[in-house]
Coordinates of C-alpha atoms (C1' of nucleotides) in Angstrom, one line a residue:
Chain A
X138 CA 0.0 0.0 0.0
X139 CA 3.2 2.4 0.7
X140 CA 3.4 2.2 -3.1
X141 CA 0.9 5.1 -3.1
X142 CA 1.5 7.3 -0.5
X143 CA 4.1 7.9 2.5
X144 CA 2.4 6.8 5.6
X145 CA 2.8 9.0 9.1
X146 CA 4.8 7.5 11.9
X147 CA 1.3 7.4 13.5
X148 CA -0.2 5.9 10.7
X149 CA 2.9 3.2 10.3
X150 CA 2.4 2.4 14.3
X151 CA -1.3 1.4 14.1
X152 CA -0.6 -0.4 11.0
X153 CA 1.8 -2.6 12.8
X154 CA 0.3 -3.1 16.0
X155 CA -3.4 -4.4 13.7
X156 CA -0.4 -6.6 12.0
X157 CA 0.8 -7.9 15.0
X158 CA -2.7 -9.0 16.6
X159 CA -3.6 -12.0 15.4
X160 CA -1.8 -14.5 12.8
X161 CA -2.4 -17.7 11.0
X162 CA -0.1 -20.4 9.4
X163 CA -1.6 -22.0 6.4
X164 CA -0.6 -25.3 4.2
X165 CA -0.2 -25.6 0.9
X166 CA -3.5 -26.5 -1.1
X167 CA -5.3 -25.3 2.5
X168 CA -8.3 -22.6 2.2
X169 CA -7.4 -19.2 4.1
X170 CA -10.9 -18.5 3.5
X171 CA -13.2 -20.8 1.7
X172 CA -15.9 -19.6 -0.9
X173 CA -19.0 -18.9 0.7
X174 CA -17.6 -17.8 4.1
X175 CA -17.6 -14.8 5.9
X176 CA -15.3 -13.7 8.4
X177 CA -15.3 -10.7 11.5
X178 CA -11.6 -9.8 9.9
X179 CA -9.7 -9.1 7.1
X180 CA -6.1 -11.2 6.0
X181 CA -3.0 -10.1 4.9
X182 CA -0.4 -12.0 3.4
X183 CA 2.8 -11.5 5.4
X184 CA 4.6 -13.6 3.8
X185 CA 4.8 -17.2 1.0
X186 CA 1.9 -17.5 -1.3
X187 CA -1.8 -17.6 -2.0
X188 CA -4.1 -17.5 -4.7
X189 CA -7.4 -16.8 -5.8
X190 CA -9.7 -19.3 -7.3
X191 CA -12.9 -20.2 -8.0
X192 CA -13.9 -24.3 -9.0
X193 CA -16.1 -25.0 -11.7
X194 CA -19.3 -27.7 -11.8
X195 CA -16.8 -29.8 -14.4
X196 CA -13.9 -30.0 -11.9
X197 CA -11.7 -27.5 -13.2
X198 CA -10.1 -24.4 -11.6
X199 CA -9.3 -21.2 -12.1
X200 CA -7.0 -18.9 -11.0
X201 CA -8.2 -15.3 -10.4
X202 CA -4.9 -13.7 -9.0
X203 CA -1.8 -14.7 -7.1
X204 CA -1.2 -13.1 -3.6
X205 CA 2.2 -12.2 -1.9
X206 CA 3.2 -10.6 0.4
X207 CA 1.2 -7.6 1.2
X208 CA -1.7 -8.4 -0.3
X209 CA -4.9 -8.2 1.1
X210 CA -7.2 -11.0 0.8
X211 CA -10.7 -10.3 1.5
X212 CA -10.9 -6.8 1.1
X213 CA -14.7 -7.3 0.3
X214 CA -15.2 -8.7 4.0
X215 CA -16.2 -4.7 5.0
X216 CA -19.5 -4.8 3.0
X217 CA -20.1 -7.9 1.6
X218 CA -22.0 -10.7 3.3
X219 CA -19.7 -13.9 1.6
X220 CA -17.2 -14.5 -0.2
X221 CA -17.8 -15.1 -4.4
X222 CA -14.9 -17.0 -4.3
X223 CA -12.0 -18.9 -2.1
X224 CA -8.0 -17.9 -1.4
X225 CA -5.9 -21.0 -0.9
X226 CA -2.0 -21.3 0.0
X227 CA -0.1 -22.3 -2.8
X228 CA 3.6 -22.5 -0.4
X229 CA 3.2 -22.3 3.1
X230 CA 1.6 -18.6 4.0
X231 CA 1.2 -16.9 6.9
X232 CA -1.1 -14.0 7.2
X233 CA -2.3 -11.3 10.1
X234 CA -5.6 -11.2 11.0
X235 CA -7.4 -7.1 11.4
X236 CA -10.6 -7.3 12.7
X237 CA -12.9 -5.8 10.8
X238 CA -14.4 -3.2 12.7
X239 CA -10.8 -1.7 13.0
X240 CA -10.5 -1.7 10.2
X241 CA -13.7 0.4 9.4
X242 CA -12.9 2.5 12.0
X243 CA -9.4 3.1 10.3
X244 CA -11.0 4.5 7.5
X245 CA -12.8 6.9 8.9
X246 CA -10.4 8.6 11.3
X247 CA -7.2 8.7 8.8
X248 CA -7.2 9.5 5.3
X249 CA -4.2 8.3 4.2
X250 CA -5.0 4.6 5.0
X251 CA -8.6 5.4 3.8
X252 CA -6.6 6.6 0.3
X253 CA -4.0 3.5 0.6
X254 CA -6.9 1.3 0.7
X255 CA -8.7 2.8 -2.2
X256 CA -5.1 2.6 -4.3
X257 CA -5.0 -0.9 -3.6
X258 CA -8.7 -2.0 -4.5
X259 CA -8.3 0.4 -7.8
X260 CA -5.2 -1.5 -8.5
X261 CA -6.6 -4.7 -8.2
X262 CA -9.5 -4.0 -10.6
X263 CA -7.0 -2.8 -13.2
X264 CA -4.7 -6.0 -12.7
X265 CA -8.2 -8.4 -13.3
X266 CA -9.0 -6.3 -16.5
X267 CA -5.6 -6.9 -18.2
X268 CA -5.9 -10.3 -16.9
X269 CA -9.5 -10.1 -19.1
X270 CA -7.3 -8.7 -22.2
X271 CA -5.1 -11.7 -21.7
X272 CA -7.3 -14.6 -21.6
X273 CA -9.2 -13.2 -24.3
X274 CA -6.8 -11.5 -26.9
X275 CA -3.3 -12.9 -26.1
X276 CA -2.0 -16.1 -27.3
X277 CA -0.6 -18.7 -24.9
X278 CA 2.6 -18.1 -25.1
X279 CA 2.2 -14.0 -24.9
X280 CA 0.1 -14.7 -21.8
X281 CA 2.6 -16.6 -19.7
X282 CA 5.2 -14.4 -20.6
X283 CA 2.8 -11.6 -19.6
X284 CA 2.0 -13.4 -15.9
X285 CA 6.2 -13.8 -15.4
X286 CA 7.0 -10.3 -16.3
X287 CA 4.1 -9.1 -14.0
X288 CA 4.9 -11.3 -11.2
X289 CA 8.5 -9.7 -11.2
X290 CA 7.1 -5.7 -11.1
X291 CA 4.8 -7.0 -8.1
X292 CA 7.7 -8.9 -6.2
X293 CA 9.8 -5.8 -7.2
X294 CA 7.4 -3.5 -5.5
X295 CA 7.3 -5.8 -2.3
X296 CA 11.5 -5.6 -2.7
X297 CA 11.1 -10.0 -2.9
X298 CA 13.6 -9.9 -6.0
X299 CA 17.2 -10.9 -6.3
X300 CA 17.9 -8.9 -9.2
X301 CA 15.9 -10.1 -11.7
X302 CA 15.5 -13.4 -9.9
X303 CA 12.1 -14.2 -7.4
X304 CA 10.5 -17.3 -5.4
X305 CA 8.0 -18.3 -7.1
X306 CA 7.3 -22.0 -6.3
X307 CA 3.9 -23.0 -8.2
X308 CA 3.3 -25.8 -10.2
X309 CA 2.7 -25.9 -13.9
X310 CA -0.8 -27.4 -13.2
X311 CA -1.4 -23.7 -11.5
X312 CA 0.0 -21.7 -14.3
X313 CA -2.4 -23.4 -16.3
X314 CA -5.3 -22.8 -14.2
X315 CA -4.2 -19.3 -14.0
X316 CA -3.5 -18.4 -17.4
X317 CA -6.3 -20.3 -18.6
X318 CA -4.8 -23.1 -20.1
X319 CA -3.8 -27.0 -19.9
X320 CA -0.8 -27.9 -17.9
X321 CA 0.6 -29.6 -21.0
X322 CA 0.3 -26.7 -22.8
X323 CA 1.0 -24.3 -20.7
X324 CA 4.4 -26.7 -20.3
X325 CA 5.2 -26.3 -24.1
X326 CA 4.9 -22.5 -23.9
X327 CA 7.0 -22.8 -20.4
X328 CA 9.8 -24.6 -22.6
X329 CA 9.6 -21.8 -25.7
X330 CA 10.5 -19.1 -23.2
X331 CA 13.1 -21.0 -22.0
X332 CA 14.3 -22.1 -25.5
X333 CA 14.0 -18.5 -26.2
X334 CA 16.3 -17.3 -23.6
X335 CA 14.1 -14.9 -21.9
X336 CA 13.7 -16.6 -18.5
X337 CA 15.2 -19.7 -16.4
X338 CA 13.4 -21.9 -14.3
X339 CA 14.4 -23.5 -11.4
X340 CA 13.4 -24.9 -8.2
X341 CA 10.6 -22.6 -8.1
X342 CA 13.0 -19.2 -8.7
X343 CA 11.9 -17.7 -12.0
X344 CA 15.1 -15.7 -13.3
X345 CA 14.1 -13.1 -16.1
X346 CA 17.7 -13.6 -18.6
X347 CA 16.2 -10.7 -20.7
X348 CA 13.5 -8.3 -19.5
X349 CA 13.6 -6.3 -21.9
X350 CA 12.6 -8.9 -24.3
X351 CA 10.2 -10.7 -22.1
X352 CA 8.4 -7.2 -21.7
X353 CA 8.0 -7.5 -25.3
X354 CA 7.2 -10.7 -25.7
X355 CA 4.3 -10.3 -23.1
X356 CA 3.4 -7.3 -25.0
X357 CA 3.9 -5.5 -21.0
X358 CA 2.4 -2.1 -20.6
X359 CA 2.6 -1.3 -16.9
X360 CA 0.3 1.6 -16.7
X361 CA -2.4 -0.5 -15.1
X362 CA -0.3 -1.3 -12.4
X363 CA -0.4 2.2 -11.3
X364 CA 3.0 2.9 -9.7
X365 CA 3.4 6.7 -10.8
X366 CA 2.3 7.8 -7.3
X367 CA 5.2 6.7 -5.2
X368 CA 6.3 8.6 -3.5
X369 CA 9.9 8.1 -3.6
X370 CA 11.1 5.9 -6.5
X371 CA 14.1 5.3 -5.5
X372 CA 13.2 3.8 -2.4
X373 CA 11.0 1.5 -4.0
X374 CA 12.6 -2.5 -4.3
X375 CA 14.7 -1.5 -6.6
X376 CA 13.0 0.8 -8.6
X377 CA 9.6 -1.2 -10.3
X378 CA 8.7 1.7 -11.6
X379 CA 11.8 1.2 -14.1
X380 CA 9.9 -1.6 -15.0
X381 CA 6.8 -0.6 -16.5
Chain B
X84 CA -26.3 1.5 -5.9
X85 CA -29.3 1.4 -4.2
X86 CA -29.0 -2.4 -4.3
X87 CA -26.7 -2.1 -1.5
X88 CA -28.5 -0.2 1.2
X89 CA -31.7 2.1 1.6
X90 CA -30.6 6.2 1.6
X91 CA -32.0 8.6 3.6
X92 CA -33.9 11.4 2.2
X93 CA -31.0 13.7 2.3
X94 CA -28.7 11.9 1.0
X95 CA -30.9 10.9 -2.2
X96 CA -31.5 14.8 -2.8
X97 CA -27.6 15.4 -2.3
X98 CA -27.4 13.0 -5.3
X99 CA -30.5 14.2 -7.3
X100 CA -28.4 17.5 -6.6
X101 CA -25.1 16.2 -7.8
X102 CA -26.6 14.5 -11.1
X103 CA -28.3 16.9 -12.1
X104 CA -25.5 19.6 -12.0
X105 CA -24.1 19.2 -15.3
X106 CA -24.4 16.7 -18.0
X107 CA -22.8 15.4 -21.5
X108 CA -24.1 13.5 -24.3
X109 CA -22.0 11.3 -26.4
X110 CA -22.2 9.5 -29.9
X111 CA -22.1 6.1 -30.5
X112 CA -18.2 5.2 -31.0
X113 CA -17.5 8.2 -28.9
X114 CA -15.2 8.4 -26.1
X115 CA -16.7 9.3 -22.7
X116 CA -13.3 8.7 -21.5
X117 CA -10.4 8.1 -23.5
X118 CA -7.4 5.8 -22.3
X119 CA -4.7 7.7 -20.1
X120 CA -7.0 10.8 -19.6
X121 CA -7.8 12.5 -16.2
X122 CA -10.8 15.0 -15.8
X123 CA -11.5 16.2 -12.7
X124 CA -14.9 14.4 -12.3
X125 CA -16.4 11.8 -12.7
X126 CA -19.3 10.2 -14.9
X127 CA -22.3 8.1 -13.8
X128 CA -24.3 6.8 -17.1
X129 CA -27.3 7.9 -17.0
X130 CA -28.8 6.7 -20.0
X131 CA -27.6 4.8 -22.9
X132 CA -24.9 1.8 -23.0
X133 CA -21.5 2.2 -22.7
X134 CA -18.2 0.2 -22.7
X135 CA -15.0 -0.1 -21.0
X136 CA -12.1 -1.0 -23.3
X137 CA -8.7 -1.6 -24.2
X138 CA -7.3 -1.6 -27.9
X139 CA -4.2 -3.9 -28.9
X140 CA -1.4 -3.1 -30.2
X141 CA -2.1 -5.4 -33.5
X142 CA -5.7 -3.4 -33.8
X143 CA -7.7 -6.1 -32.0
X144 CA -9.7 -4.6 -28.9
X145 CA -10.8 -6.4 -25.8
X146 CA -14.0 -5.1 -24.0
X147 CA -14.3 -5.7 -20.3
X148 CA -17.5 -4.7 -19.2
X149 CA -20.7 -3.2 -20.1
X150 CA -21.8 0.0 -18.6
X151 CA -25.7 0.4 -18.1
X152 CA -27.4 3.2 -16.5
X153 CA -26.2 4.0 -13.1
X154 CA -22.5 2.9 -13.4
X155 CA -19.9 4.3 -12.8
X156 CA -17.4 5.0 -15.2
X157 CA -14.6 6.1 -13.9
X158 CA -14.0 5.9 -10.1
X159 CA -10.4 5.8 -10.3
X160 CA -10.6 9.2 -10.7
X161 CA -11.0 9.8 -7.2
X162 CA -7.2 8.6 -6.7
X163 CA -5.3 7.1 -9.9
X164 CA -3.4 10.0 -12.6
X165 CA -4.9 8.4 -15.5
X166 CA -7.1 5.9 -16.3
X167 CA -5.1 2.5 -17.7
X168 CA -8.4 1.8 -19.9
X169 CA -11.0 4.3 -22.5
X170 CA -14.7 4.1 -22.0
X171 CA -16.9 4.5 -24.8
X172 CA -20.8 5.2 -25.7
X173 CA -21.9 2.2 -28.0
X174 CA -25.5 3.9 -27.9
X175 CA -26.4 7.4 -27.9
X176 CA -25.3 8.0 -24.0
X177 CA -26.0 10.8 -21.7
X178 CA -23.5 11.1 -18.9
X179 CA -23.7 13.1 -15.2
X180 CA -20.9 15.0 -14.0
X181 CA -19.7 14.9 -10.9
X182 CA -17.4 16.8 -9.6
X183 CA -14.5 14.6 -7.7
X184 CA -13.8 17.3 -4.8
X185 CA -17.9 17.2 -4.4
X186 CA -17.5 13.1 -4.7
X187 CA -14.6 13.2 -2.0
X188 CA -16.4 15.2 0.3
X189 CA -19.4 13.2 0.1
X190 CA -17.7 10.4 1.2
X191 CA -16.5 11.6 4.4
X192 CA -19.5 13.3 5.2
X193 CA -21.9 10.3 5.0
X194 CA -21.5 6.9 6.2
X195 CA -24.1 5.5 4.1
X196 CA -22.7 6.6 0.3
X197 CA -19.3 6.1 1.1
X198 CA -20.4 2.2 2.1
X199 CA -22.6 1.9 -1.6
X200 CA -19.9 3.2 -3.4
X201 CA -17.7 0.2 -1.4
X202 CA -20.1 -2.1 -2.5
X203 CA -20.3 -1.3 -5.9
X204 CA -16.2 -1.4 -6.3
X205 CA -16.5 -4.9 -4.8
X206 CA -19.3 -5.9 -6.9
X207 CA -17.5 -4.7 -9.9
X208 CA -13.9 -7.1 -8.8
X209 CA -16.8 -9.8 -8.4
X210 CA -18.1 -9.1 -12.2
X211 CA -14.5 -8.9 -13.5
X212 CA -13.4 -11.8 -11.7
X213 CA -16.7 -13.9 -13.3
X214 CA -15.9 -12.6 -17.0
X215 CA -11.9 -13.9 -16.1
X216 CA -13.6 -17.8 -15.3
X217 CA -15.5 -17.4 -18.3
X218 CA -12.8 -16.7 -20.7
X219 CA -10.7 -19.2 -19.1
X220 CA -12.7 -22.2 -18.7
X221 CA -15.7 -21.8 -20.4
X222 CA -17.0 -22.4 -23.8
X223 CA -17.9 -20.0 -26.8
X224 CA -21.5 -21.1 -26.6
X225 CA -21.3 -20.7 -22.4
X226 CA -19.2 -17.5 -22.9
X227 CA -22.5 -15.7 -24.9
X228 CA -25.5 -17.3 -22.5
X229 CA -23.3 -15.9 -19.8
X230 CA -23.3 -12.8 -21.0
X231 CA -26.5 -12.4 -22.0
X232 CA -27.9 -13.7 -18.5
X233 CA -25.8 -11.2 -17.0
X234 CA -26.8 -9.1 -18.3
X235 CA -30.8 -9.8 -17.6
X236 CA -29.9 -9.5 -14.1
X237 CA -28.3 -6.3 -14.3
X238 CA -31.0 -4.7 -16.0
X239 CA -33.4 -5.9 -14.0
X240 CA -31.7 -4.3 -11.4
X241 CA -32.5 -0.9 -12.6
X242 CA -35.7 -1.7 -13.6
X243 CA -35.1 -1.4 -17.2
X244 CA -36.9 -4.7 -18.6
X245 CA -40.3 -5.4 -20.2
X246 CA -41.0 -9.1 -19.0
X247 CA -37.7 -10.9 -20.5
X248 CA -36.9 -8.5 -22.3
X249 CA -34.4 -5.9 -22.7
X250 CA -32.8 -3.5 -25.2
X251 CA -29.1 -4.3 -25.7
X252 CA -28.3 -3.0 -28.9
X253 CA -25.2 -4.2 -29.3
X254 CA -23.2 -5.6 -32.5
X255 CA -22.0 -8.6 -32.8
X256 CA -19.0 -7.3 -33.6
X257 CA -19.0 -6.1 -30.2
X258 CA -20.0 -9.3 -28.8
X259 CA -17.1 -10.7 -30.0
X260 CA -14.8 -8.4 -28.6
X261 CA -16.3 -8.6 -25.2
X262 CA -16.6 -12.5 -24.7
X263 CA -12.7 -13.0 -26.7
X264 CA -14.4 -14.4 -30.2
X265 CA -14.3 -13.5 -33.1
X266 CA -17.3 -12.3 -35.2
X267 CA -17.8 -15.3 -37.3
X268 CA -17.9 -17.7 -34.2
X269 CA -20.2 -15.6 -32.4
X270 CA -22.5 -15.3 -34.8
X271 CA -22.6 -19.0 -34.8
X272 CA -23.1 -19.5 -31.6
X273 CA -25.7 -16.8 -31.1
X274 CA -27.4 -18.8 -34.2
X275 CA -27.6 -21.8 -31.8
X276 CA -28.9 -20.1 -28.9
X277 CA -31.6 -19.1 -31.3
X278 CA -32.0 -22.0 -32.7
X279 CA -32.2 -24.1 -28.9
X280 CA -35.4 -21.4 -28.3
X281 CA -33.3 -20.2 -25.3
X282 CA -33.3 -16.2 -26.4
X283 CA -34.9 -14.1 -29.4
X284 CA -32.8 -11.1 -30.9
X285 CA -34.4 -8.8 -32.8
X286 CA -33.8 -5.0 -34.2
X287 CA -31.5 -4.8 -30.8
X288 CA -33.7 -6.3 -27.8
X289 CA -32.9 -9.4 -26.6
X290 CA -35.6 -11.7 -25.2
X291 CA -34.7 -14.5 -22.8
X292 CA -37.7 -17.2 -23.9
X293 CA -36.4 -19.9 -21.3
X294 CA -34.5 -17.9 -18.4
X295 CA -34.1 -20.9 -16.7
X296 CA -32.4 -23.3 -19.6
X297 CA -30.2 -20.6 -20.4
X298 CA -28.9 -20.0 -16.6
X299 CA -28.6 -23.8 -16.9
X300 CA -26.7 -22.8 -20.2
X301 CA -24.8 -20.0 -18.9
X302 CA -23.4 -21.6 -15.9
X303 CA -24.6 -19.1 -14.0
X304 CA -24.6 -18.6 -10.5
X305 CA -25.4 -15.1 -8.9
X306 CA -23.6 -15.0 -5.8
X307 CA -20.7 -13.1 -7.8
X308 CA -23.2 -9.6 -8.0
X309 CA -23.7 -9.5 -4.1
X310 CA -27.7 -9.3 -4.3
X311 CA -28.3 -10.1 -0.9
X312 CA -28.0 -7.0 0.5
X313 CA -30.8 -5.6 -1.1
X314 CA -33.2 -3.9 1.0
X315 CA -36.4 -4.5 -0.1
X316 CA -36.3 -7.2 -2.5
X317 CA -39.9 -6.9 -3.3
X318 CA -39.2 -3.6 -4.9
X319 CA -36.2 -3.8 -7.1
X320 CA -36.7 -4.4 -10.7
X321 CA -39.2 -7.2 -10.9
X322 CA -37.1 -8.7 -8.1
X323 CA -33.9 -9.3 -9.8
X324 CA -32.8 -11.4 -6.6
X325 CA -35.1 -14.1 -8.0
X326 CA -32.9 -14.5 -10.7
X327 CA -29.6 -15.2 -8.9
Chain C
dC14 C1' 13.0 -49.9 -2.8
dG15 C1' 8.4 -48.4 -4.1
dG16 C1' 5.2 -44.7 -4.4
dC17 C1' 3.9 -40.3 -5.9
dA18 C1' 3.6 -35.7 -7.5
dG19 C1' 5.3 -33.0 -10.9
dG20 C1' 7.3 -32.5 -15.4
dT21 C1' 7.9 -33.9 -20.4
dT22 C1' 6.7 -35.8 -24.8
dG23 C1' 3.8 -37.6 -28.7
dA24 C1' -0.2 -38.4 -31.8
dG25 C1' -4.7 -37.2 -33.0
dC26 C1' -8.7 -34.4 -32.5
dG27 C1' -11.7 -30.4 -32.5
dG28 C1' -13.1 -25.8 -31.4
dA29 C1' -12.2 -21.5 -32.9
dT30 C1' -9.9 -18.6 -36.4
dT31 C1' -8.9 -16.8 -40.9
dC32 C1' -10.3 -15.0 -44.9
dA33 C1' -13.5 -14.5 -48.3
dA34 C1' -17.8 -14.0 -50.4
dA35 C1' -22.7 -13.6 -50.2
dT36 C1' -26.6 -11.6 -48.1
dA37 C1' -29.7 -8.6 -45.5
dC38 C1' -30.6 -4.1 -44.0
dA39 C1' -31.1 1.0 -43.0
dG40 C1' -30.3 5.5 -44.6
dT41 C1' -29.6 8.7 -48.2
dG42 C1' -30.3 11.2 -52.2
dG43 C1' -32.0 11.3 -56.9
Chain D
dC141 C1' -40.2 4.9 -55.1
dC142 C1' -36.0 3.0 -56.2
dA143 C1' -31.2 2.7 -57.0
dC144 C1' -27.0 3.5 -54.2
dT145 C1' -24.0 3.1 -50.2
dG146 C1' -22.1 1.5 -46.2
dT147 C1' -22.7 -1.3 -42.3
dA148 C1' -24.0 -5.6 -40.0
dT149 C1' -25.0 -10.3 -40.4
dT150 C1' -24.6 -14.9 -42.4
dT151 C1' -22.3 -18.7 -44.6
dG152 C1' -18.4 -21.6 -46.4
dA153 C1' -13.8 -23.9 -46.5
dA154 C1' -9.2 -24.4 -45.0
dT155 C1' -6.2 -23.9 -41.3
dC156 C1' -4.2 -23.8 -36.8
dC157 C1' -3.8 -23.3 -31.9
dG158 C1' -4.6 -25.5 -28.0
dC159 C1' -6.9 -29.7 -26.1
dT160 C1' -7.2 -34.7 -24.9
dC161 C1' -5.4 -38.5 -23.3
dA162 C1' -1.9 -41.4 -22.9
dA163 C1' 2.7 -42.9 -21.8
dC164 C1' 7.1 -41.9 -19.9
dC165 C1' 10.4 -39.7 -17.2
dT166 C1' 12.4 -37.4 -13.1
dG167 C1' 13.3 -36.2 -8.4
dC168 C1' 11.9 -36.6 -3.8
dC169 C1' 10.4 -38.8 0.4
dG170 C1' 9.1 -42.5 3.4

DNA sequence: CGGCAGGTTGAGCGGATTCAAATACAGTGG
DNA sequence: CCACTGTATTTGAATCCGCTCAACCTGCCG
């Protein structure tokens, strides 16, 4: 959220002491909320990985959005009675729990926060709609490359990176249900990108060889991603914004 | 927004006051709001049908969602430079203008906007999030009963049906780019919607003959549009709750 | 050592695309 | 009232991307 806007000292103190509340310790392939449910508070992502997903009548999945670190994941729990969908650990994830009344009550007394939050659900919206572009414009191969380049801006942001290197343990059976594809395919494509020298793969650590040409290959405009606010670039992991 | 929760007297005449401040009217093909633009307020459709969009670099576009009277165009303008997206009139579309100062100060002022304005952001992730399982794991002939269901419901939530009927004067061309086809195939698959007596399409208005087989059809499950707040079921639209 | 999850590879199929031409249709001006 | 024009819809045939489904491989862990 400190990607939009520099945070008092105040502001910085409450958000740690909501952060230091309450935590949970998820599994892989374990529900940190479950479709359907409805919580009294709100997760954050401290720290491995989580995604968002919905099942289908036929069996099959599909993957709305990755969380890391920083993420929130049930943003909707303020106003909405349940959830329209679940968010499941991918690696082992543990998150902070904010009840949500604070949470409302955060809003209202700060602005900044109020703002932060706003950024952040704004944000989201634009990441789903390129993810709409992708799935229904992009071919296969332009669509993974677009999810890898996009995953290192966002792991950049959260400073996760090792130059161009970041953890990003999932299986190729949930880059296919994220990008829309099968995992065979969705392997094939994997292997052109490698053949290609654009990225490396492995042990779960994506290394980006040449992001430059990945960004092209993925056809990468980063203007959705909204980073033009922050508020000190150079401060920021590295420098995203370079990114975009 | 009125889904969400019942306003008080005041604030409905602080909106009546709002909307009717100042006004545009645009041409089909017209921007309302082009891609990387930022006015200083925002517009709320007031009559007509609109589209958000993104064009590709190889001429192709991608539509993301459909804009019916009462949306929202462009919230982001409350907090984001520029908007990452253009939104354009398909119909003859009259917009209102709000100011985003007078939209700000709303906010803080009242509990009850600010929290409709919440919901309809989150109902809006829900609706993208929908459209990103259809692309991904559903079927050309699914994708378009999806859609069309969709958007039953969402007219029937501002009362702008006759029956099973409602004007969406849309081309298939349009159709196409909204659900990731391409003209040909979606003609064909609108033929066999036709032709399986599900829905009628003439000079514009669709007609959902069997609402039932083509949820069935479609997939369809509601939960995603958050009816269940509604107030007063009894008095929205025909009860588009029933429909869910 | 066996079991298992994930990754890799191949052959054949099919849904959706491409590109083209034909047809319907509304609006316009003669 | 009818040609004329441009746009939207319909149809056809060939092609291709991505899917299906299977087998096989690899590394890891008990």
């Amino acid at each position: 959220m400190e990607q939009f806007t520099a945070f008092s000292d105040m502001e910085k103190r409450r958000l740690d002491q909501l952060i230091c509340a309450d935590r949970e310790i998820h599994a892989p392939k374990e529900d940190i909320i479950a479709e359907g449910a409805h919580s009294g508070h709100c997760h954050v992502v401290l720290s491995g990985l989580a995604c968002r997903y919905k099942l289908l009548p036929d069996g099959g999945r599909q993957i709305m959005a990755f969380l890391i670190p920083g993420d929130l994941c049930d943003a909707e729990i303020f106003i909405l009675k349940i959830m329209d969908h679940g968010v499941a650990a991918i690696t082992p994830t543990t998150t902070a729990l904010i009840p949500a009344e604070a949470m409302k009550t955060l809003l209202r007394e700060t602005s900044s926060l109020g703002e932060a939050l706003w950024w952040g659900t704004m944000t989201d919206l634009g990441v789903l709609r390129e993810r709409i572009v992708d799935e229904g414009r992009r071919s296969a191969y332009v669509r993974i490359a677009h999810l890898l380049y996009e995953m290192l801006v966002r792991y950049r942001m959260v400073e996760l990176t090792d130059g161009n290197s970041f953890a990003f343990p999932i299986t190729q059976t949930d880059l296919a249900d994220a990008t829309g594809l099968t995992p065979a395919h969705a392997n094939r494509m994997l292997q052109k990108l490698r053949a290609d020298g654009l990225i490396e793969l492995r042990g779960g650590v994506v290394t980006v060889i040449e992001p430059d040409l990945l960004k092209d290959a993925a056809q990468f405009s980063g203007t959705y991603l909204h980073l033009d606010r922050a508020h000190d670039r150079t401060s920021i992991g590295q420098r995203a914004g370079d990114l975009v």
